[in-house]
Amino acid sequence: MPLWPSIIQITTYEILPGVVVAQNELLVVIALLFLWATVGRWMYTDTKSRESKWAWQWGFGTPLTVIVGLDVMLLVIVIYLLLRDSE
């Protein structure tokens, strides 16, 4: 008896016509979307509270770096934390 399920037993969802994902992949996508939205909102509110004229660029641009990779987005967050004005 195999230790992993066969391909027939894996729960799949069709999220768009022709795009089928497994249940685990769907959970990862949902988690990444939540992280993406949370980071953008946090960056925008933090820069706005510090009265930066670059607030919308940080809030909108940082989550877009996830297109390049999650590690790049985390690097941009670290750069922001180092460069932001202290309160």
Coordinates of N, CA and C in Angstrom, one line a residue, residues 4-5 7-8 14-15 20 23 27 29-30 34 38-39 41 50 53-54 58 62 65 68 76-77 79 83-84:
W4 N 1.3 7.6 -0.2 CA 0.8 8.8 -0.8 C -0.5 8.5 -1.6
P5 N -1.4 9.5 -1.7 CA -2.7 9.2 -2.4 C -2.4 9.1 -3.9
I7 N -3.4 9.9 -7.8 CA -3.8 11.1 -8.5 C -5.4 11.2 -8.5
I8 N -6.1 10.2 -8.5 CA -7.5 10.2 -8.5 C -8.1 10.7 -7.1
E14 N -11.4 23.8 -10.0 CA -11.2 24.5 -11.3 C -11.5 26.0 -10.9
I15 N -10.4 26.8 -10.8 CA -10.6 28.2 -10.4 C -10.9 29.1 -11.6
V20 N -6.8 24.1 -13.2 CA -7.2 23.2 -12.2 C -6.1 23.1 -11.2
Q23 N -6.0 21.0 -3.7 CA -6.4 21.7 -2.5 C -5.3 22.3 -1.8
L27 N -4.7 26.5 -1.0 CA -4.5 27.1 0.3 C -3.2 27.9 0.3
V29 N -2.1 29.6 -2.4 CA -2.4 30.8 -3.1 C -3.3 31.7 -2.3
I30 N -4.2 31.2 -1.5 CA -5.0 32.1 -0.6 C -4.1 32.7 0.5
F34 N -3.5 36.8 0.9 CA -3.7 37.5 2.2 C -2.4 38.2 2.6
T38 N -2.1 42.3 3.0 CA -1.8 42.8 4.3 C -0.5 43.6 4.3
V39 N 0.5 43.2 3.5 CA 1.7 44.0 3.4 C 1.5 45.3 2.7
R41 N -1.3 47.1 2.6 CA -2.1 47.9 3.5 C -1.2 48.5 4.6
R50 N 3.6 58.5 8.7 CA 4.9 59.3 8.8 C 5.0 60.5 7.9
K53 N 5.5 61.5 1.3 CA 4.8 61.8 0.0 C 4.9 60.6 -0.9
W54 N 5.6 59.5 -0.5 CA 5.8 58.3 -1.3 C 4.9 57.2 -0.8
W58 N 5.0 53.1 -2.0 CA 5.4 52.0 -1.1 C 4.3 51.0 -0.9
T62 N 5.4 47.7 -3.3 CA 6.0 46.6 -2.6 C 5.3 45.2 -2.8
T65 N 6.3 43.5 -6.0 CA 7.5 42.8 -6.2 C 7.4 41.3 -5.9
V68 N 8.3 39.0 -8.9 CA 9.7 38.6 -9.1 C 10.0 37.4 -8.1
V76 N 12.6 44.0 0.0 CA 12.1 45.4 -0.1 C 11.5 45.8 1.3
I77 N 10.8 44.9 2.0 CA 10.3 45.3 3.3 C 11.4 45.6 4.2
I79 N 14.4 46.7 3.4 CA 15.0 48.0 3.0 C 14.1 49.1 3.4
L83 N 15.1 52.3 5.8 CA 15.2 53.7 5.3 C 14.1 54.6 5.8
R84 N 13.1 54.1 6.5 CA 11.9 55.0 6.9 C 12.4 55.9 8.0

